[in-house]
XYZ file of C-alpha atoms in Angstrom:
305
model
C 66.549 82.412 43.440
C 64.267 83.933 46.055
C 62.667 82.378 49.127
C 58.880 82.244 49.226
C 56.116 80.428 51.047
C 52.818 78.809 50.146
C 50.142 80.665 52.114
C 47.947 77.555 52.603
C 49.628 76.788 55.937
C 47.866 79.800 57.478
C 44.278 79.350 56.232
C 42.715 81.444 58.983
C 44.976 84.443 58.404
C 44.254 87.200 55.918
C 46.570 87.681 52.958
C 47.575 91.020 54.483
C 48.611 89.322 57.738
C 50.578 86.600 55.932
C 52.302 89.145 53.708
C 53.209 91.362 56.647
C 54.758 88.496 58.581
C 56.557 87.023 55.560
C 58.083 90.326 54.482
C 59.369 90.970 57.999
C 60.919 87.506 58.384
C 63.165 87.044 55.382
C 60.694 85.912 52.735
C 60.594 87.578 49.336
C 57.645 85.867 47.614
C 54.235 84.321 48.166
C 52.631 81.374 46.394
C 49.047 82.368 47.110
C 46.369 79.774 47.928
C 43.176 80.077 45.908
C 40.885 77.194 46.846
C 37.157 77.971 46.868
C 36.029 79.746 50.018
C 33.975 76.774 51.173
C 34.524 74.052 53.779
C 37.131 71.522 52.680
C 40.340 69.831 53.708
C 42.274 71.314 56.599
C 45.054 72.579 54.369
C 42.821 74.371 51.924
C 42.924 78.151 52.063
C 41.384 80.987 50.095
C 43.718 83.955 50.128
C 42.575 84.891 46.620
C 38.853 84.846 45.869
C 39.272 83.989 42.209
C 35.545 83.500 41.695
C 34.976 87.255 42.010
C 38.447 88.496 41.095
C 38.768 91.632 38.969
C 41.314 94.260 37.954
C 40.672 96.342 41.081
C 41.378 93.367 43.326
C 44.513 92.566 41.318
C 45.746 96.118 41.894
C 45.044 95.776 45.621
C 47.051 92.546 45.790
C 49.949 94.130 43.886
C 49.990 97.101 46.257
C 49.931 94.793 49.286
C 52.860 92.718 48.050
C 54.849 95.803 47.064
C 54.306 97.258 50.537
C 56.144 94.269 52.011
C 58.749 93.885 49.240
C 57.201 90.626 48.049
C 56.515 89.127 44.645
C 53.814 86.663 43.631
C 55.335 83.377 42.470
C 52.165 81.471 41.529
C 48.459 81.036 42.146
C 47.966 77.761 44.057
C 45.052 75.366 43.549
C 46.214 71.782 44.092
C 43.173 69.660 43.358
C 42.179 66.390 41.654
C 41.606 67.237 37.997
C 40.681 63.611 37.193
C 38.176 63.109 40.012
C 35.932 60.053 39.516
C 32.746 62.129 39.967
C 32.154 64.004 36.679
C 30.356 66.841 38.463
C 33.217 67.340 40.920
C 35.723 67.146 38.073
C 33.845 69.778 36.078
C 33.665 72.103 39.091
C 37.405 71.626 39.663
C 38.179 72.545 36.068
C 35.947 75.601 36.275
C 37.749 76.819 39.399
C 41.130 76.110 37.790
C 40.130 78.335 34.865
C 39.169 81.081 37.354
C 42.657 80.717 38.866
C 44.138 81.179 35.395
C 42.011 84.285 34.874
C 43.248 85.695 38.186
C 46.848 84.897 37.289
C 46.435 86.788 34.024
C 45.080 89.848 35.852
C 47.938 89.628 38.350
C 50.568 89.257 35.640
C 51.944 86.045 37.134
C 52.474 83.301 34.604
C 52.046 80.218 36.783
C 49.139 78.325 38.328
C 49.996 75.313 40.468
C 47.779 72.211 40.486
C 47.771 68.388 40.349
C 46.988 65.921 37.588
C 45.088 63.754 40.064
C 43.545 60.360 39.411
C 40.169 58.689 38.982
C 40.620 56.055 41.690
C 37.931 53.860 40.110
C 40.093 53.343 36.994
C 43.456 51.754 36.262
C 46.559 53.859 35.797
C 46.523 53.137 32.052
C 42.912 54.331 31.826
C 43.819 57.455 33.796
C 46.635 58.283 31.405
C 44.222 58.187 28.488
C 41.686 60.260 30.467
C 44.301 62.909 31.227
C 45.232 63.066 27.555
C 41.636 64.121 26.855
C 41.126 66.365 29.876
C 44.263 68.476 29.989
C 44.809 69.842 26.458
C 41.785 72.202 26.686
C 42.947 73.408 30.120
C 46.502 73.937 28.851
C 45.161 75.825 25.828
C 42.954 78.005 28.032
C 45.967 78.910 30.164
C 48.290 79.487 27.199
C 45.819 81.913 25.630
C 46.255 84.013 28.790
C 50.066 83.682 28.975
C 49.802 81.287 31.904
C 51.352 77.847 32.342
C 50.154 75.045 34.608
C 52.824 73.689 36.967
C 52.215 70.257 38.472
C 53.536 69.281 41.887
C 54.992 65.764 42.019
C 53.155 64.789 45.221
C 51.760 61.216 45.242
C 48.554 62.326 47.057
C 48.251 58.792 48.385
C 45.533 59.870 50.832
C 43.117 60.279 47.930
C 43.335 56.547 47.187
C 41.434 54.189 49.517
C 44.431 51.840 49.664
C 47.087 54.524 49.825
C 48.423 54.173 46.285
C 49.539 57.214 44.262
C 46.552 59.332 43.248
C 48.373 62.131 41.429
C 49.883 60.946 38.168
C 52.950 63.141 38.409
C 54.624 61.467 41.375
C 57.249 59.571 39.367
C 59.977 60.968 37.076
C 58.880 58.269 34.614
C 55.761 60.392 34.033
C 57.442 63.787 33.692
C 58.107 63.380 29.981
C 54.433 62.453 29.546
C 53.464 65.636 31.410
C 55.585 67.626 28.976
C 53.770 66.056 26.033
C 50.513 67.369 27.521
C 51.978 70.871 27.804
C 52.294 70.690 31.584
C 55.299 71.906 33.586
C 56.847 70.907 36.901
C 56.496 72.399 40.347
C 59.426 70.404 41.721
C 59.169 69.260 45.354
C 62.099 67.028 46.371
C 60.533 65.785 49.632
C 58.200 63.358 47.870
C 61.044 61.794 45.938
C 63.008 60.989 49.096
C 60.382 58.767 50.700
C 59.709 57.133 47.342
C 63.366 56.065 47.240
C 64.279 58.380 44.343
C 67.408 60.545 44.340
C 65.909 64.058 44.139
C 69.036 65.527 42.545
C 69.251 62.875 39.835
C 65.569 63.382 39.005
C 66.009 67.154 38.932
C 69.100 67.019 36.739
C 67.281 64.910 34.150
C 64.238 67.195 33.977
C 65.544 70.642 34.925
C 64.267 72.176 31.689
C 60.664 71.481 32.799
C 60.929 73.109 36.239
C 59.200 76.501 36.417
C 58.517 76.573 40.167
C 59.994 74.874 43.240
C 58.411 73.929 46.549
C 60.588 73.372 49.598
C 59.450 70.714 52.013
C 61.498 68.158 53.947
C 60.719 64.604 55.021
C 61.655 62.470 58.012
C 62.054 58.742 57.370
C 62.017 56.173 60.191
C 63.669 52.994 58.832
C 62.698 50.809 61.801
C 59.008 51.587 61.205
C 59.435 50.969 57.471
C 60.840 47.551 58.360
C 57.510 46.819 60.042
C 55.043 48.312 57.558
C 56.849 48.224 54.216
C 56.993 51.037 51.696
C 53.196 51.055 51.176
C 52.625 51.899 54.837
C 50.407 50.630 57.599
C 47.499 48.373 56.586
C 45.641 47.556 59.815
C 43.742 50.552 61.192
C 44.959 52.580 58.233
C 44.448 56.350 58.358
C 44.593 58.553 55.242
C 47.812 60.550 54.946
C 49.561 58.507 57.671
C 52.020 55.876 56.447
C 53.437 54.991 59.847
C 57.059 55.329 58.724
C 57.586 58.822 57.260
C 56.240 62.345 57.740
C 56.809 65.762 56.229
C 59.021 68.292 58.030
C 60.030 71.888 57.417
C 63.340 72.321 55.577
C 66.250 71.608 57.885
C 64.509 68.988 60.024
C 64.492 66.079 57.585
C 66.629 64.031 55.233
C 67.217 66.445 52.377
C 70.610 67.888 51.528
C 69.421 71.377 50.630
C 72.893 72.585 49.619
C 72.969 69.867 46.960
C 69.415 70.517 45.758
C 69.826 74.282 45.523
C 73.237 73.982 43.896
C 71.700 71.759 41.219
C 68.880 74.234 40.642
C 71.378 77.069 40.316
C 73.681 75.057 38.065
C 70.839 74.089 35.719
C 69.706 77.704 35.347
C 66.710 77.973 37.667
C 66.313 81.548 38.894
C 62.764 81.518 40.246
C 61.165 81.162 43.664
C 61.774 78.371 46.167
C 58.428 78.259 47.989
C 58.244 76.697 51.453
C 55.261 74.356 51.732
C 54.723 73.889 55.461
C 53.084 70.530 56.247
C 55.164 69.687 59.307
C 52.921 68.117 61.994
C 55.381 69.065 64.745
C 55.205 72.770 63.922
C 51.448 72.851 63.345
C 48.317 73.212 65.441
C 48.091 76.981 65.735
C 49.362 79.995 63.773
C 52.167 80.654 66.258
C 53.664 77.200 65.819
C 53.260 77.426 62.036
C 55.204 80.682 62.021
C 57.925 79.068 64.137
C 58.182 76.324 61.526
C 58.404 78.903 58.757
C 61.147 80.683 60.684
C 63.122 77.417 60.886
C 62.722 77.005 57.124
C 63.950 80.549 56.515
C 67.001 80.022 58.734
C 67.783 76.844 56.778
C 67.239 78.055 53.239
C 67.822 81.808 53.442
C 71.607 81.623 53.747
C 71.804 79.057 50.933
C 69.868 81.310 48.576
C 71.997 84.387 49.253
C 74.286 84.997 46.255
C-alpha cells in the first residue's frame, strides 16, 4: 500500500505545486480532482481539465508525477449522479464520461464518484432510478478499461433535512452497487459516525474495494445526547450535525492500525488517499498542508512494510 492524497483540499494550488509538496513530504500518489473549472462548492477543484484533455496533456501529467516520484491513483469527480434536475444530471453524466476519457489517456483504471440521490423521490424510487442510470455509465467506462469507484459518504448536506443523499453510505447497499457494476472507494470515517464498525464492514466487502480514502472523525457524545444521531434541527446548517466533524487521520476515533491491517490481510495493495476535510486544519493552504503532514506522520509508518 502507498500513501496518497486527494488534491481537492488545495483548490487554489496548481497540480504542479501540489505534486511538488506531496512528493517532498512522504506522499507517493495523487488522487487528482477533476471538477469542472467553474464556480461551485468550496471543496471542488479542477486539477485536471478533462473537458479539453488530450494525449499531450496526459504526457505532461505523467512527466510531472514522475518528476516527484508519484503515481496517479484515480481521477476524482464526486458528484450527484441522480440529481433531481434532469439537465443537471445530464451535465454531470457528461462530465463523468470526460473523466473516464481522461483516465483512459492517463492509463489509470479508476474514476471516483458518488451514486447520489434525487431528493424529491423516495429511497426505493432512487434505487430503481440508479438501476436505469448507471449501467450505461459503467459500460462506457468498461469499454475504456476504467472502473467507477463509489465513496460511501452519506452526503447528508445535499438533503434539505440532512438525510443520506448518496445511496452508497450503508454496507447494506454495497452488494447492490456490485450488481450495478460499481466498486468501492472505502472511507472508514463515515462508518464511525453512523455507528458501523468500519473493520467489520470492510472484512465483509473487501473484494469490492479498489481504492481507499483516509479521513478521520471526531465524535462528541455529550452533543449527540442533545441532538440525536440525525443532528441539530433548529437553525440547521448544511454539513453541520452539531455532534461530529471530520478530522485528519490521527486526530479522531479511528484505529488506523486495525483498518490498515485488515486491508493488508484481505489483499488490498493499492493507494490509501488522504481526504482532508478537517475544519481545524483548514482556512488557508498553509494550515491544509499542516493537516496533511499530520496525516502523513500518522499513516506513513503504518504503511511501511
